[in-house]
Amino acid sequence: WREPKFPKYLHPYLLSVLEKFEILHRLEGRAINNTEMGDELLLKTDYDKGFTILDEETDNEGRSIIPCLLPDERPSDEEVERVWRTDAEDLCTQLGRVYDFSFLPNGFFSRLMVRLLHSAWAAQLFWKNGIIIYKNESLMKLELDPVRVKMSLHVRGYGTGKIGEIIESITTLIDDWLPNIK
């Protein structure tokens, strides 16, 4: 946002409105490295394919993420493998679910990403139609196929109870937002 159209004193208010409507998530502390995308997340200018990976060295104070402005392209298999290792399937419990929708409203997946990031989940890798996040000893991969209108959810961790709860909470969220869509 540039002055004079959007004076600096309005920025906190504008951010809070975007946050309230689950369009934006403010990054806090050393949570997510979005340096490849930089300020373009808020300025909506062109940027290179900016896949974001957790980086302990990046300070994100004053930064925000707007999921609908993320790159459409899925990260390479190598990038995904770095955070969602295929060889880890045998080491812990993994549960999954595929949601097959007849219709999804625009912005649904972005809003879901913001809601997850507002909770205690921390992102490791994300793009416009997917996110890999973690919380305690659980790792979640959520990915939308907008052409087929399918969303896949996979959760890994130790102990099936917590993993089942995570899947059920996502299902409840979907049912609450989309009560008439099957």
PDB file of C-alpha atoms in Angstrom:
ATOM      1  CA  TRP A   1       0.000   0.000   0.000  1.00  0.00           C
ATOM      2  CA  ARG A   2       1.411   3.283  -1.022  1.00  0.00           C
ATOM      3  CA  GLU A   3       0.734   6.797   0.114  1.00  0.00           C
ATOM      4  CA  PRO A   4      -1.172   9.047  -0.472  1.00  0.00           C
ATOM      5  CA  LYS A   5      -3.991   6.658  -1.387  1.00  0.00           C
ATOM      6  CA  PHE A   6      -3.342   4.485   1.687  1.00  0.00           C
ATOM      7  CA  PRO A   7      -1.657   6.553   4.438  1.00  0.00           C
ATOM      8  CA  LYS A   8       0.575   4.629   6.848  1.00  0.00           C
ATOM      9  CA  TYR A   9      -1.723   5.248   9.789  1.00  0.00           C
ATOM     10  CA  LEU A  10      -4.401   3.139   8.000  1.00  0.00           C
ATOM     11  CA  HIS A  11      -2.147   0.119   7.452  1.00  0.00           C
ATOM     12  CA  PRO A  12      -2.784  -1.533  10.854  1.00  0.00           C
ATOM     13  CA  TYR A  13      -6.530  -1.107  10.395  1.00  0.00           C
ATOM     14  CA  LEU A  14      -6.462  -2.495   6.842  1.00  0.00           C
ATOM     15  CA  LEU A  15      -4.398  -5.464   7.997  1.00  0.00           C
ATOM     16  CA  SER A  16      -6.805  -6.200  10.829  1.00  0.00           C
ATOM     17  CA  VAL A  17      -9.786  -6.123   8.424  1.00  0.00           C
ATOM     18  CA  LEU A  18      -8.035  -8.540   6.056  1.00  0.00           C
ATOM     19  CA  GLU A  19      -7.158 -10.726   9.021  1.00  0.00           C
ATOM     20  CA  LYS A  20     -10.724 -10.681  10.352  1.00  0.00           C
ATOM     21  CA  PHE A  21     -12.095 -11.911   7.024  1.00  0.00           C
ATOM     22  CA  GLU A  22      -9.412 -14.634   6.891  1.00  0.00           C
ATOM     23  CA  ILE A  23      -7.729 -13.208   3.792  1.00  0.00           C
ATOM     24  CA  LEU A  24      -4.398 -12.524   5.468  1.00  0.00           C
ATOM     25  CA  HIS A  25      -2.247 -14.129   8.138  1.00  0.00           C
ATOM     26  CA  ARG A  26       0.380 -12.100   9.967  1.00  0.00           C
ATOM     27  CA  LEU A  27       3.691 -13.862  10.324  1.00  0.00           C
ATOM     28  CA  GLU A  28       5.139 -13.659  13.792  1.00  0.00           C
ATOM     29  CA  GLY A  29       8.633 -14.187  15.048  1.00  0.00           C
ATOM     30  CA  ARG A  30      10.749 -16.711  13.201  1.00  0.00           C
ATOM     31  CA  ALA A  31       7.960 -18.784  11.690  1.00  0.00           C
ATOM     32  CA  ILE A  32       8.071 -18.707   7.907  1.00  0.00           C
ATOM     33  CA  ASN A  33      10.706 -17.708   5.388  1.00  0.00           C
ATOM     34  CA  ASN A  34       9.033 -15.929   2.520  1.00  0.00           C
ATOM     35  CA  THR A  35      12.082 -14.001   1.350  1.00  0.00           C
ATOM     36  CA  GLU A  36      11.783 -15.323  -2.202  1.00  0.00           C
ATOM     37  CA  MET A  37       8.372 -13.703  -2.407  1.00  0.00           C
ATOM     38  CA  GLY A  38       9.302 -10.699  -0.318  1.00  0.00           C
ATOM     39  CA  ASP A  39       6.999  -7.760  -0.013  1.00  0.00           C
ATOM     40  CA  GLU A  40       5.134  -8.795  -3.151  1.00  0.00           C
ATOM     41  CA  LEU A  41       2.762 -10.779  -0.957  1.00  0.00           C
ATOM     42  CA  LEU A  42       1.271  -7.482   0.152  1.00  0.00           C
ATOM     43  CA  LEU A  43       1.962  -5.378  -2.929  1.00  0.00           C
ATOM     44  CA  LYS A  44       0.538  -7.890  -5.429  1.00  0.00           C
ATOM     45  CA  THR A  45       3.309  -7.459  -7.961  1.00  0.00           C
ATOM     46  CA  ASP A  46       4.829 -10.211 -10.071  1.00  0.00           C
ATOM     47  CA  TYR A  47       7.318 -12.508  -8.419  1.00  0.00           C
ATOM     48  CA  ASP A  48       9.268 -15.600  -9.264  1.00  0.00           C
ATOM     49  CA  LYS A  49       8.010 -18.954  -8.157  1.00  0.00           C
ATOM     50  CA  GLY A  50       8.391 -18.374  -4.444  1.00  0.00           C
ATOM     51  CA  PHE A  51       7.978 -21.570  -2.538  1.00  0.00           C
ATOM     52  CA  THR A  52       8.296 -20.995   1.138  1.00  0.00           C
ATOM     53  CA  ILE A  53      10.187 -23.230   3.490  1.00  0.00           C
ATOM     54  CA  LEU A  54      10.640 -22.884   7.234  1.00  0.00           C
ATOM     55  CA  ASP A  55      13.855 -21.103   8.107  1.00  0.00           C
ATOM     56  CA  GLU A  56      14.869 -20.487  11.696  1.00  0.00           C
ATOM     57  CA  GLU A  57      17.023 -17.494  10.720  1.00  0.00           C
ATOM     58  CA  THR A  58      14.318 -15.315   9.207  1.00  0.00           C
ATOM     59  CA  ASP A  59      12.655 -12.631  11.290  1.00  0.00           C
ATOM     60  CA  ASN A  60       9.123 -12.000  10.014  1.00  0.00           C
ATOM     61  CA  GLU A  61       8.065  -9.076  12.135  1.00  0.00           C
ATOM     62  CA  GLY A  62       5.731  -6.853  10.137  1.00  0.00           C
ATOM     63  CA  ARG A  63       5.241  -9.454   7.386  1.00  0.00           C
ATOM     64  CA  SER A  64       2.025 -11.096   6.301  1.00  0.00           C
ATOM     65  CA  ILE A  65       0.941 -13.812   3.928  1.00  0.00           C
ATOM     66  CA  ILE A  66      -2.055 -13.640   1.607  1.00  0.00           C
ATOM     67  CA  PRO A  67      -2.595 -17.209   0.353  1.00  0.00           C
ATOM     68  CA  CYS A  68      -4.590 -16.242  -2.741  1.00  0.00           C
ATOM     69  CA  LEU A  69      -1.496 -14.340  -3.974  1.00  0.00           C
ATOM     70  CA  LEU A  70       0.828 -17.321  -3.656  1.00  0.00           C
ATOM     71  CA  PRO A  71       2.182 -19.022  -6.790  1.00  0.00           C
ATOM     72  CA  ASP A  72      -0.163 -21.452  -8.557  1.00  0.00           C
ATOM     73  CA  GLU A  73       2.646 -23.858  -9.375  1.00  0.00           C
ATOM     74  CA  ARG A  74       3.257 -26.704  -6.940  1.00  0.00           C
ATOM     75  CA  PRO A  75       6.837 -26.931  -5.635  1.00  0.00           C
ATOM     76  CA  SER A  76       9.074 -29.540  -7.209  1.00  0.00           C
ATOM     77  CA  ASP A  77       8.915 -33.083  -5.893  1.00  0.00           C
ATOM     78  CA  GLU A  78      12.359 -32.520  -4.360  1.00  0.00           C
ATOM     79  CA  GLU A  79      11.123 -29.491  -2.402  1.00  0.00           C
ATOM     80  CA  VAL A  80       8.091 -31.401  -1.134  1.00  0.00           C
ATOM     81  CA  GLU A  81      10.252 -34.420  -0.282  1.00  0.00           C
ATOM     82  CA  ARG A  82      12.460 -32.229   1.928  1.00  0.00           C
ATOM     83  CA  VAL A  83       9.571 -31.551   4.302  1.00  0.00           C
ATOM     84  CA  TRP A  84       7.203 -34.462   3.544  1.00  0.00           C
ATOM     85  CA  ARG A  85       9.606 -37.397   3.335  1.00  0.00           C
ATOM     86  CA  THR A  86       8.226 -40.520   1.695  1.00  0.00           C
ATOM     87  CA  ASP A  87      10.559 -42.729   3.732  1.00  0.00           C
ATOM     88  CA  ALA A  88       8.912 -41.511   6.961  1.00  0.00           C
ATOM     89  CA  GLU A  89       5.646 -43.345   6.246  1.00  0.00           C
ATOM     90  CA  ASP A  90       6.928 -46.495   7.947  1.00  0.00           C
ATOM     91  CA  LEU A  91       8.226 -44.661  11.023  1.00  0.00           C
ATOM     92  CA  CYS A  92       4.979 -43.166  12.287  1.00  0.00           C
ATOM     93  CA  THR A  93       1.215 -43.343  11.926  1.00  0.00           C
ATOM     94  CA  GLN A  94      -0.260 -41.719   8.843  1.00  0.00           C
ATOM     95  CA  LEU A  95      -3.939 -41.173   8.140  1.00  0.00           C
ATOM     96  CA  GLY A  96      -5.503 -39.485   5.177  1.00  0.00           C
ATOM     97  CA  ARG A  97      -8.756 -38.395   3.687  1.00  0.00           C
ATOM     98  CA  VAL A  98      -9.805 -37.211   0.244  1.00  0.00           C
ATOM     99  CA  TYR A  99     -12.655 -34.726  -0.033  1.00  0.00           C
ATOM    100  CA  ASP A 100     -14.476 -34.807  -3.370  1.00  0.00           C
ATOM    101  CA  PHE A 101     -16.595 -31.685  -3.834  1.00  0.00           C
ATOM    102  CA  SER A 102     -19.188 -30.903  -6.456  1.00  0.00           C
ATOM    103  CA  PHE A 103     -18.339 -27.202  -6.068  1.00  0.00           C
ATOM    104  CA  LEU A 104     -16.005 -24.996  -4.040  1.00  0.00           C
ATOM    105  CA  PRO A 105     -16.420 -21.238  -3.713  1.00  0.00           C
ATOM    106  CA  ASN A 106     -13.515 -19.014  -4.729  1.00  0.00           C
ATOM    107  CA  GLY A 107     -11.186 -18.363  -1.829  1.00  0.00           C
ATOM    108  CA  PHE A 108     -12.216 -21.435   0.157  1.00  0.00           C
ATOM    109  CA  PHE A 109      -8.757 -23.003   0.246  1.00  0.00           C
ATOM    110  CA  SER A 110      -7.044 -19.677   1.001  1.00  0.00           C
ATOM    111  CA  ARG A 111      -9.402 -19.149   3.904  1.00  0.00           C
ATOM    112  CA  LEU A 112      -8.726 -22.671   5.168  1.00  0.00           C
ATOM    113  CA  MET A 113      -4.975 -22.007   5.018  1.00  0.00           C
ATOM    114  CA  VAL A 114      -5.359 -18.786   7.011  1.00  0.00           C
ATOM    115  CA  ARG A 115      -7.527 -20.545   9.598  1.00  0.00           C
ATOM    116  CA  LEU A 116      -4.918 -23.284  10.038  1.00  0.00           C
ATOM    117  CA  LEU A 117      -2.121 -20.740  10.358  1.00  0.00           C
ATOM    118  CA  HIS A 118      -4.141 -18.792  12.963  1.00  0.00           C
ATOM    119  CA  SER A 119      -4.224 -21.920  15.094  1.00  0.00           C
ATOM    120  CA  ALA A 120      -1.088 -23.338  16.629  1.00  0.00           C
ATOM    121  CA  TRP A 121       0.097 -24.884  13.320  1.00  0.00           C
ATOM    122  CA  ALA A 122       3.338 -23.576  11.802  1.00  0.00           C
ATOM    123  CA  ALA A 123       4.000 -23.690   8.065  1.00  0.00           C
ATOM    124  CA  GLN A 124       6.929 -25.452   6.474  1.00  0.00           C
ATOM    125  CA  LEU A 125       5.999 -25.192   2.797  1.00  0.00           C
ATOM    126  CA  PHE A 126       3.104 -23.572   1.009  1.00  0.00           C
ATOM    127  CA  TRP A 127       1.798 -22.533  -2.384  1.00  0.00           C
ATOM    128  CA  LYS A 128      -1.608 -21.379  -3.622  1.00  0.00           C
ATOM    129  CA  ASN A 129      -3.253 -24.819  -3.523  1.00  0.00           C
ATOM    130  CA  GLY A 130      -1.255 -26.595  -0.858  1.00  0.00           C
ATOM    131  CA  ILE A 131       0.371 -26.363   2.517  1.00  0.00           C
ATOM    132  CA  ILE A 132       2.554 -28.544   4.716  1.00  0.00           C
ATOM    133  CA  ILE A 133       2.337 -27.561   8.370  1.00  0.00           C
ATOM    134  CA  TYR A 134       3.375 -28.983  11.713  1.00  0.00           C
ATOM    135  CA  LYS A 135       2.275 -28.847  15.319  1.00  0.00           C
ATOM    136  CA  ASN A 136       4.072 -30.636  18.131  1.00  0.00           C
ATOM    137  CA  GLU A 137       4.832 -34.106  16.743  1.00  0.00           C
ATOM    138  CA  SER A 138       2.268 -34.000  13.916  1.00  0.00           C
ATOM    139  CA  LEU A 139       2.816 -33.024  10.299  1.00  0.00           C
ATOM    140  CA  MET A 140      -0.058 -32.241   7.928  1.00  0.00           C
ATOM    141  CA  LYS A 141      -0.165 -31.967   4.148  1.00  0.00           C
ATOM    142  CA  LEU A 142      -3.285 -30.395   2.678  1.00  0.00           C
ATOM    143  CA  GLU A 143      -3.562 -30.036  -1.075  1.00  0.00           C
ATOM    144  CA  LEU A 144      -6.361 -28.896  -3.382  1.00  0.00           C
ATOM    145  CA  ASP A 145      -6.795 -30.013  -6.977  1.00  0.00           C
ATOM    146  CA  PRO A 146      -8.915 -27.124  -8.302  1.00  0.00           C
ATOM    147  CA  VAL A 147      -9.602 -28.824 -11.648  1.00  0.00           C
ATOM    148  CA  ARG A 148     -11.034 -32.005 -10.125  1.00  0.00           C
ATOM    149  CA  VAL A 149     -12.397 -30.110  -7.090  1.00  0.00           C
ATOM    150  CA  LYS A 150     -10.723 -32.575  -4.724  1.00  0.00           C
ATOM    151  CA  MET A 151      -8.798 -31.888  -1.578  1.00  0.00           C
ATOM    152  CA  SER A 152      -6.433 -34.397  -0.003  1.00  0.00           C
ATOM    153  CA  LEU A 153      -5.474 -34.314   3.652  1.00  0.00           C
ATOM    154  CA  HIS A 154      -2.678 -36.436   5.108  1.00  0.00           C
ATOM    155  CA  VAL A 155      -1.545 -36.290   8.721  1.00  0.00           C
ATOM    156  CA  ARG A 156       1.496 -37.995  10.236  1.00  0.00           C
ATOM    157  CA  GLY A 157       2.461 -38.353  13.820  1.00  0.00           C
ATOM    158  CA  TYR A 158       2.792 -40.628  16.803  1.00  0.00           C
ATOM    159  CA  GLY A 159      -0.457 -41.910  18.221  1.00  0.00           C
ATOM    160  CA  THR A 160      -3.589 -42.287  16.147  1.00  0.00           C
ATOM    161  CA  GLY A 161      -5.820 -40.409  18.600  1.00  0.00           C
ATOM    162  CA  LYS A 162      -4.387 -36.968  17.922  1.00  0.00           C
ATOM    163  CA  ILE A 163      -4.211 -37.598  14.181  1.00  0.00           C
ATOM    164  CA  GLY A 164      -7.859 -38.649  14.087  1.00  0.00           C
ATOM    165  CA  GLU A 165      -8.799 -35.509  16.021  1.00  0.00           C
ATOM    166  CA  ILE A 166      -6.951 -33.342  13.493  1.00  0.00           C
ATOM    167  CA  ILE A 167      -8.762 -34.940  10.561  1.00  0.00           C
ATOM    168  CA  GLU A 168     -12.124 -34.596  12.298  1.00  0.00           C
ATOM    169  CA  SER A 169     -11.508 -30.926  13.093  1.00  0.00           C
ATOM    170  CA  ILE A 170     -10.762 -30.224   9.397  1.00  0.00           C
ATOM    171  CA  THR A 171     -13.898 -32.136   8.402  1.00  0.00           C
ATOM    172  CA  THR A 172     -15.968 -30.142  10.905  1.00  0.00           C
ATOM    173  CA  LEU A 173     -14.531 -26.904   9.560  1.00  0.00           C
ATOM    174  CA  ILE A 174     -15.487 -27.892   6.006  1.00  0.00           C
ATOM    175  CA  ASP A 175     -18.975 -28.938   7.100  1.00  0.00           C
ATOM    176  CA  ASP A 176     -19.481 -25.635   8.943  1.00  0.00           C
ATOM    177  CA  TRP A 177     -18.358 -23.511   5.992  1.00  0.00           C
ATOM    178  CA  LEU A 178     -20.001 -25.571   3.274  1.00  0.00           C
ATOM    179  CA  PRO A 179     -23.092 -27.146   4.828  1.00  0.00           C
ATOM    180  CA  ASN A 180     -24.916 -27.678   1.517  1.00  0.00           C
ATOM    181  CA  ILE A 181     -21.985 -28.771  -0.624  1.00  0.00           C
ATOM    182  CA  LYS A 182     -21.204 -32.456  -0.886  1.00  0.00           C
TER     183      LYS A 182
END
